[in-house]
Coordinates of C-alpha atoms and ligand atoms in Angstrom, one line a residue:
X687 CA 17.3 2.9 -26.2
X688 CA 18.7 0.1 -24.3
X689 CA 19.6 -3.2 -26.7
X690 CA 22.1 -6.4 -26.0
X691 CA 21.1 -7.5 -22.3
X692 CA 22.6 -10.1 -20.5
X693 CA 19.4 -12.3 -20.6
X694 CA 18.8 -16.0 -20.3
X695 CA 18.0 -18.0 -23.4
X696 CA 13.9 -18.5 -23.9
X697 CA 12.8 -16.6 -21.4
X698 CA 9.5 -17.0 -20.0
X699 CA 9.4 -13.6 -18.9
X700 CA 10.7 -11.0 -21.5
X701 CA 10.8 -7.5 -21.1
X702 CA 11.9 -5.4 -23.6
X703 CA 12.7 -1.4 -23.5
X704 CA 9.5 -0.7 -21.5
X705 CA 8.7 2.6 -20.5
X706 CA 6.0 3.3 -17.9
X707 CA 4.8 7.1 -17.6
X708 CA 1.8 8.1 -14.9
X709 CA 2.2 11.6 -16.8
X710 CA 3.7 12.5 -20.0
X711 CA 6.9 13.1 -20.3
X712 CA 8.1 12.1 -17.2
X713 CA 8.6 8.1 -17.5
X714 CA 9.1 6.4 -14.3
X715 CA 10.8 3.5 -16.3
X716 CA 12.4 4.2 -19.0
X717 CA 14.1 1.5 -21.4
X718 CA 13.9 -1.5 -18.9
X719 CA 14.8 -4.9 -20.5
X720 CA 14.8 -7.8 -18.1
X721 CA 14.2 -11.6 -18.4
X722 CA 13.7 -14.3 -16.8
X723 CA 13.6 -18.3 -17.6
X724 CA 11.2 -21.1 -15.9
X725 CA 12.4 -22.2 -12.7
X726 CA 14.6 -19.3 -12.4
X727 CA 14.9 -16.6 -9.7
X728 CA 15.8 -13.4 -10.6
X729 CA 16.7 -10.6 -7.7
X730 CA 15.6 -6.6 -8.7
X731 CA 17.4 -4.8 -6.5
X732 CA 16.8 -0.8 -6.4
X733 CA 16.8 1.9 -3.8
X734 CA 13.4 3.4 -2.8
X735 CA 11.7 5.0 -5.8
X736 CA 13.6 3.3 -8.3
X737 CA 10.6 1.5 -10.1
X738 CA 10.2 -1.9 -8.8
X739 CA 7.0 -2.0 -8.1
X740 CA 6.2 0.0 -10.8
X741 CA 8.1 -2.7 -13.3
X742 CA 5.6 -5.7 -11.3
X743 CA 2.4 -3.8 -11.6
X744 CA 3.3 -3.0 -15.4
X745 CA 4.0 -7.2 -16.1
X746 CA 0.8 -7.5 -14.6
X747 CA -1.1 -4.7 -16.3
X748 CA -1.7 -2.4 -13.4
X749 CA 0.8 0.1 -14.5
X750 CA 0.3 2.7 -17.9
X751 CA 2.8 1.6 -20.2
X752 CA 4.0 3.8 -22.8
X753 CA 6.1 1.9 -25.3
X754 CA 7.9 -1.7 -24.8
X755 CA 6.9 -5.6 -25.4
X756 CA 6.4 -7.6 -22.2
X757 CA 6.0 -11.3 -23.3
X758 CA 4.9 -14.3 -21.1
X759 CA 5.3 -17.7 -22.4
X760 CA 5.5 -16.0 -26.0
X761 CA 2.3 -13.8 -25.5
X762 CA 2.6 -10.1 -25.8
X763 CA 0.6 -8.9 -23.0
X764 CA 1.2 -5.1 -23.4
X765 CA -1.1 -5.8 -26.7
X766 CA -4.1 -7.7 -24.9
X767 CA -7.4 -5.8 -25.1
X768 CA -10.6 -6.8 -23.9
X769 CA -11.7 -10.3 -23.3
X770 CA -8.4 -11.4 -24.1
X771 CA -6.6 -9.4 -20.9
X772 CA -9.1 -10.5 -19.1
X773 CA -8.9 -14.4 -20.1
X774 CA -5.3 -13.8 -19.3
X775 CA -5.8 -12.4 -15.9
X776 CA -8.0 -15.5 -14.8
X777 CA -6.1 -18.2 -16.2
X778 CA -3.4 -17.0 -13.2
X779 CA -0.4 -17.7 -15.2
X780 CA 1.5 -14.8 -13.4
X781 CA 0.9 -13.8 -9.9
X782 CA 1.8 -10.7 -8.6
X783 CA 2.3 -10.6 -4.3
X784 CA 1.9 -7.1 -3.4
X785 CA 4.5 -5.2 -1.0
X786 CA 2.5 -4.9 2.3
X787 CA 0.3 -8.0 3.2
X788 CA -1.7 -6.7 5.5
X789 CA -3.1 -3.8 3.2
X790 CA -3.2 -6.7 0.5
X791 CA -5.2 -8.8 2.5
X792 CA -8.9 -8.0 3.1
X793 CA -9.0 -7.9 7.2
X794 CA -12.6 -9.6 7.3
X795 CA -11.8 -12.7 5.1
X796 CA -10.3 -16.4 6.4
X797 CA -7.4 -17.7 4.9
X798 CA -9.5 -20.0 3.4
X799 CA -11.5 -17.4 1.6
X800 CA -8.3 -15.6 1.0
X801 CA -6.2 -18.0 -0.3
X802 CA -9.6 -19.3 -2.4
X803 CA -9.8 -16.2 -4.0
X804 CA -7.8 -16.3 -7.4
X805 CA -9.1 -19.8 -7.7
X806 CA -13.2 -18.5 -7.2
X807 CA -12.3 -15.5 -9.9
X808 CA -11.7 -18.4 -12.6
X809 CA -15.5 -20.4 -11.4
X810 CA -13.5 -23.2 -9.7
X811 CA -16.3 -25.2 -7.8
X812 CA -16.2 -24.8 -3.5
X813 CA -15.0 -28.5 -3.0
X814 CA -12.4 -28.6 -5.7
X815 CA -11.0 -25.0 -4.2
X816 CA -11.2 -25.9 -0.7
X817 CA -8.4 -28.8 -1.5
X818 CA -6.6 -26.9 -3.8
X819 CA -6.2 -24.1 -0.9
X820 CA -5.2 -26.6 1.6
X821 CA -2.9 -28.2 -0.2
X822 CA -1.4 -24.8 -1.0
X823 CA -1.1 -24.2 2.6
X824 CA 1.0 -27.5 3.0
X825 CA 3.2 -26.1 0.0
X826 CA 3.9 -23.3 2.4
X827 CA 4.1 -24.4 5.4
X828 CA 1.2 -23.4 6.6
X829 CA -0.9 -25.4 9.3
X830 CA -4.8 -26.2 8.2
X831 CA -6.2 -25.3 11.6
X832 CA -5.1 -21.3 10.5
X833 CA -7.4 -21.9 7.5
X834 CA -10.4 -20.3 9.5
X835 CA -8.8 -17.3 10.8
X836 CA -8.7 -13.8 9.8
X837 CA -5.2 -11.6 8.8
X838 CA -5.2 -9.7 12.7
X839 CA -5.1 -13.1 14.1
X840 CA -1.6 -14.0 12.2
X841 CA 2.0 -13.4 12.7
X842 CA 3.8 -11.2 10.3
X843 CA 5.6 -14.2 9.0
X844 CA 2.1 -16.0 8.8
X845 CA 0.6 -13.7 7.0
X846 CA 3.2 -13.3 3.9
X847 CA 3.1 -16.9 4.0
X848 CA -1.1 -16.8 3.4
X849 CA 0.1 -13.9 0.4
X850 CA 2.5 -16.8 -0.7
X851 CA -0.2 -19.3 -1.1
X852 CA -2.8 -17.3 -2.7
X853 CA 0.0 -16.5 -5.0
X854 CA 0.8 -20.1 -5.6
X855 CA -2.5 -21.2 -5.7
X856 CA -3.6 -21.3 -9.5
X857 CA -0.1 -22.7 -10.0
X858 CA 1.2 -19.8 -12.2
X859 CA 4.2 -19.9 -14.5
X860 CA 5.6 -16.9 -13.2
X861 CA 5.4 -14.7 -9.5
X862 CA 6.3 -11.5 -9.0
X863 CA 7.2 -11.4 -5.1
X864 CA 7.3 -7.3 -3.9
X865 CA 9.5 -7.0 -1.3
X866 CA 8.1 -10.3 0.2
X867 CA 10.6 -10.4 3.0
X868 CA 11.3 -6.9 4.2
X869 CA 8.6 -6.7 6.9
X870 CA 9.9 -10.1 8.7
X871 CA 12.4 -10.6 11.3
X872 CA 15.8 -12.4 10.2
X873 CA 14.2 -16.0 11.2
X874 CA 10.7 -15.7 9.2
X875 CA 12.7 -13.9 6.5
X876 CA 15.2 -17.0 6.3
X877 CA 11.7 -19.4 6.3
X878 CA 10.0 -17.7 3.3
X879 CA 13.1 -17.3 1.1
X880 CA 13.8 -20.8 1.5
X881 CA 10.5 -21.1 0.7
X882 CA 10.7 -19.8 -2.5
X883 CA 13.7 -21.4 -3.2
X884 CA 11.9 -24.8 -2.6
X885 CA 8.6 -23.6 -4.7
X886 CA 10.9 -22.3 -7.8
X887 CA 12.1 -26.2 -8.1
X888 CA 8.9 -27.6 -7.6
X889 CA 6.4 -25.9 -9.2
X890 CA 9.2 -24.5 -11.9
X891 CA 8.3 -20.8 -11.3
X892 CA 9.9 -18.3 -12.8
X893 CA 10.3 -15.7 -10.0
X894 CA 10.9 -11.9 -9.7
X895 CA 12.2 -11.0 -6.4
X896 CA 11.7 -7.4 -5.0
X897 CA 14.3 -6.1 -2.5
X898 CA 15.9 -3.5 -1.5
X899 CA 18.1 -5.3 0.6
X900 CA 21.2 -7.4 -1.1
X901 CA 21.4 -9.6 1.8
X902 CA 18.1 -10.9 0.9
X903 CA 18.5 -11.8 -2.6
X904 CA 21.8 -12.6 -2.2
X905 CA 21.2 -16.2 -1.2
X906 CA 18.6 -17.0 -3.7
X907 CA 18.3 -14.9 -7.0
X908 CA 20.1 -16.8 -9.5
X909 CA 20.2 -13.4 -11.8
X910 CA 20.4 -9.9 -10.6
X911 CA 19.2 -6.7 -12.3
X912 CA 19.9 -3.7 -10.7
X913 CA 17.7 -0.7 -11.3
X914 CA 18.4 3.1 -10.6
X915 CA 16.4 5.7 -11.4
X916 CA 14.0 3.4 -13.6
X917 CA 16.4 1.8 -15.5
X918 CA 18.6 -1.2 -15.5
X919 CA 22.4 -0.2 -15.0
X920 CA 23.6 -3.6 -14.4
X921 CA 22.7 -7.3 -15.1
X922 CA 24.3 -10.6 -14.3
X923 CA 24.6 -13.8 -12.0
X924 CA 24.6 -13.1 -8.6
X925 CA 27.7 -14.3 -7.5
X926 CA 29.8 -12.6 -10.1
X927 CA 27.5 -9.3 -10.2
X928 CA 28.3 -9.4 -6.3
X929 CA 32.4 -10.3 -6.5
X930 CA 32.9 -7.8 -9.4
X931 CA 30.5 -5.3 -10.1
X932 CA 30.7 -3.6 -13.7
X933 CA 29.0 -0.4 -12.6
X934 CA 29.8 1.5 -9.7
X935 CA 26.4 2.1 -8.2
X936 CA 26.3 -1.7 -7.9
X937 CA 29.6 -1.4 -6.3
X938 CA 28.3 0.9 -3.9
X939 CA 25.0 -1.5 -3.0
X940 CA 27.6 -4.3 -2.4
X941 CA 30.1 -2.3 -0.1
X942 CA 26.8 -0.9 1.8
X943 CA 26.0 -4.8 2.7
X944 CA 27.0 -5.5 6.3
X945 CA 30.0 -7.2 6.9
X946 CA 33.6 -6.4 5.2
X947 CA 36.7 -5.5 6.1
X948 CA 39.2 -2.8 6.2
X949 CA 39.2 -3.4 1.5
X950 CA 35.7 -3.1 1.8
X951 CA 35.9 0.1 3.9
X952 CA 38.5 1.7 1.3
X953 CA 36.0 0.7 -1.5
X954 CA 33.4 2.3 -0.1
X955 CA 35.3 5.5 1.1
X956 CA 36.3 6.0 -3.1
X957 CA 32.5 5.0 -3.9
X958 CA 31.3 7.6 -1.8
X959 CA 33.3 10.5 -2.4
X960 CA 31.9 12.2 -5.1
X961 CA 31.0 15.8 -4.4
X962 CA 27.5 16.1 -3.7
X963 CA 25.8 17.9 -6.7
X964 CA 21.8 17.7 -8.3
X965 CA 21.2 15.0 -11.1
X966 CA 22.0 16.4 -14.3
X967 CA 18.9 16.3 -17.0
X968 CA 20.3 14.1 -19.6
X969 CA 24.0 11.8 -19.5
X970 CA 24.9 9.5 -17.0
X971 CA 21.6 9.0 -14.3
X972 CA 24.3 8.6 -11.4
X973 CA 26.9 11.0 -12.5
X974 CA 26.0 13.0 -9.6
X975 CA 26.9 10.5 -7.2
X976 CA 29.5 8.9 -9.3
X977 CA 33.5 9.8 -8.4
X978 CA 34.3 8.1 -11.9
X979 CA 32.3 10.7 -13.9
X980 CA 34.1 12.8 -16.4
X981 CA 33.1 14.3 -20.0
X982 CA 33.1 11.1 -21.5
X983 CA 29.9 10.4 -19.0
X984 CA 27.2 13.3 -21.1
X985 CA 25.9 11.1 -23.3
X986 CA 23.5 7.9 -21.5
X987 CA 25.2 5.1 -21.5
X988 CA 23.7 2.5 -23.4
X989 CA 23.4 -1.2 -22.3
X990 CA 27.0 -3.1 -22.7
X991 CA 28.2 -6.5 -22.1
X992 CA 32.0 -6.5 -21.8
X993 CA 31.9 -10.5 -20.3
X994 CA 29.8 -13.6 -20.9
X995 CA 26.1 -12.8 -19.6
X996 CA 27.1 -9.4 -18.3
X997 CA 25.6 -6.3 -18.8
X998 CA 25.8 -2.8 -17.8
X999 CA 25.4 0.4 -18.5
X1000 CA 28.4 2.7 -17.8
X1001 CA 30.3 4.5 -20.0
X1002 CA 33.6 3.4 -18.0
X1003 CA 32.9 -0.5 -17.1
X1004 CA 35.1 -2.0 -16.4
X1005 CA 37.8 0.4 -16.4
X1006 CA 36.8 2.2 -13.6
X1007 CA 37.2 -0.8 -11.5
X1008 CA 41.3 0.1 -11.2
X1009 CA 40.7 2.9 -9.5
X1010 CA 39.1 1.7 -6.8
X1011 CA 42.1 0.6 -4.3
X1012 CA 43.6 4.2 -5.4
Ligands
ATP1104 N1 0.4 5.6 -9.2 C1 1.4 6.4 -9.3 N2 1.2 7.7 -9.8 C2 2.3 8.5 -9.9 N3 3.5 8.2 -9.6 C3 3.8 7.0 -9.1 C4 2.7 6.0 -8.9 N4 3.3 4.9 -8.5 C5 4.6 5.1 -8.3 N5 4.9 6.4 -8.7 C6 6.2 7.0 -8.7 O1 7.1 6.1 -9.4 C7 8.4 6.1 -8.8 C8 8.8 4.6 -8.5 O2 7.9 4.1 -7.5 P1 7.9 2.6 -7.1 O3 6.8 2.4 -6.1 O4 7.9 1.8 -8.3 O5 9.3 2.5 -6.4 P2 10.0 1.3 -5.6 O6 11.3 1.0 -6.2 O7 9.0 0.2 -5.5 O8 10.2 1.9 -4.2 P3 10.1 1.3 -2.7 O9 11.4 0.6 -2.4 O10 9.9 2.4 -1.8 O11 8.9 0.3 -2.7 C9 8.3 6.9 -7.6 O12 8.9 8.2 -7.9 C10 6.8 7.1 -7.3 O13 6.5 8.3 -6.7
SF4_1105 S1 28.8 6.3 -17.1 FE1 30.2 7.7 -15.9 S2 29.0 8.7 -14.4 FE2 27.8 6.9 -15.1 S3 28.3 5.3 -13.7 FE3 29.7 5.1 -15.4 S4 31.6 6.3 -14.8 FE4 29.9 6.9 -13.4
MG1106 MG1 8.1 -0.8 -4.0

């Protein structure tokens, strides 16, 4: 089980050794613990299949989990039955954007509609929601005289910024953004993570942003949390997380990122040159990629924080670090 994080102080988010299984026995996440304070961003970073929708979905109860706490604002959610999940869901206190807009989006409703909806779930009167959506669309960006058109008649850029202001719209405490950027070209992509930036202050949101791309969080997450093969291997602030990773598949996600120079290429040359082999069953989940991995790598590495509000799990952190320029 994973235990000492590197995790902010009251936490308005806090997730603690979840596990999330569609079938028995085979957990897609498995020992997560992540947090994540009011007004803070933090960046989940994972390669495809690694579990970060699947960690969204399960904050916002649309994924089966198995054993873990995941508390909002002090409230254990994972125990809410009933009329009491569903009290939870209206009051719109966390807001989850979903990966792919379009799909998200119903094609045959306005933006007005659209944005409306979370607000009409909770019985908000017409009048009162037709402000509250346009001034949701100024939040964003977003010009009122697009409030009567449908999805098809919107630009990519326009249309995550519509899944933005839904999200915003019952002024939640926390928003869990999936992979909000990675369908928008460099200049939209720029626009809505500055967005975000701008709303986090404002509106003091705790964020969770999905990527698979560094680059994208880079600029904005506050915290990382780096997930492989549905667990966290390494937490921190970004900057330092980026300038010295503590485990090496980290390492490799950072040398990956364009950019770089002849170090960078050395780095990556030692990162990548561990003989191709399958993943073991139990140990180390990247020993099979890992060039560092020895005998001292067959038991799991637990959660570790050698620095300050660092965590991660590797049996050979930070040690392994001197090997690098070999
Ligand atoms: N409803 C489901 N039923 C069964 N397996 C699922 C389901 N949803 C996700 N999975 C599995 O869980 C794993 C993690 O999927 P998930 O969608 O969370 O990954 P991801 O990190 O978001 O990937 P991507 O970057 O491609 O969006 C995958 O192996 C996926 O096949
Ligand atoms: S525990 Fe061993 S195999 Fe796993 S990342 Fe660390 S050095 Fe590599
Ligand atoms: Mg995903």
């Amino acid at each position: 089980m994973t235990t000492s994080v590197a995790a902010p102080e009251d936490p308005l988010l806090d997730v603690r050794d979840l596990r999330v299984a569609f079938e028995p026995g085979t957990p897609v996440l498995d020992g997560v613990d992540l947090a994540v304070r009011a007004g803070e961003v933090l960046g989940v970073i994972g390669e495809t299949g690694s579990g970060k929708t699947t960690l969204a979905r399960a904050v916002v109860g649309l994924a089966p989990v198995a054993a873990g706490r995941i508390t909002v604002d002090g409230l254990d959610r994972t125990a809410l039955r009933g009329r009491a999940l569903r009290d939870a869901r209206r009051a719109g206190t966390v807001q989850y954007m979903f990966q792919d807009p379009l799909r998200s989006l119903d094609p045959d409703l306005t933006v007005l509609r659209l944005v409306g909806q979370p607000l009409a779930i909770t019985g908000v009167p017409v009048e009162e929601r037709r402000h509250r959506v346009l001034a949701a669309l100024d939040l964003v960006g977003l010009d009122h005289a697009l409030a009567d058109r449908r999805p098809a008649q919107l630009s990519g850029g326009q249309r995550q910024r519509v899944a933005l202001a839904r999200a915003i719209v019952t002024r939640p405490r926390l928003l869990l953004a999936d992979e909000p950027v990675s369908a928008l070209d460099a200049s939209s992509r720029n626009h809505v993570l500055r967005l975000l930036d701008e709303l986090r202050g404002e509106l003091g949101l705790a964020v969770v942003l999905i990527s698979h791309d560094l680059d994208s969080l880079a600029g904005v997450a506050d915290r990382l949390a780096v997930l492989y093969r549905g667990r966290v291997v390494e937490s921190g602030p970004t900057d330092a997380v980026l300038r010295s990773p503590l485990h090496p598949y980290t390492a490799l996600l950072a040398a990956s990122a364009p950019g770089g120079g002849p170090a960078r290429h050395a780095e990556l040359a030692v990162l990548r040159s561990a003989a191709t082999r399958p993943p073991a069953a139990s140990g180390c989940a990247f020993a099979h990629r890992c060039p560092f991995a020895d005998a001292a790598c067959a038991p799991r590495p637990e959660f570790r924080t050698p620095a300050a509000d660092r965590a991660a799990a590797c049996h050979h952190a930070p040690d392994w670090r001197t090997r690098l320029a070999a």
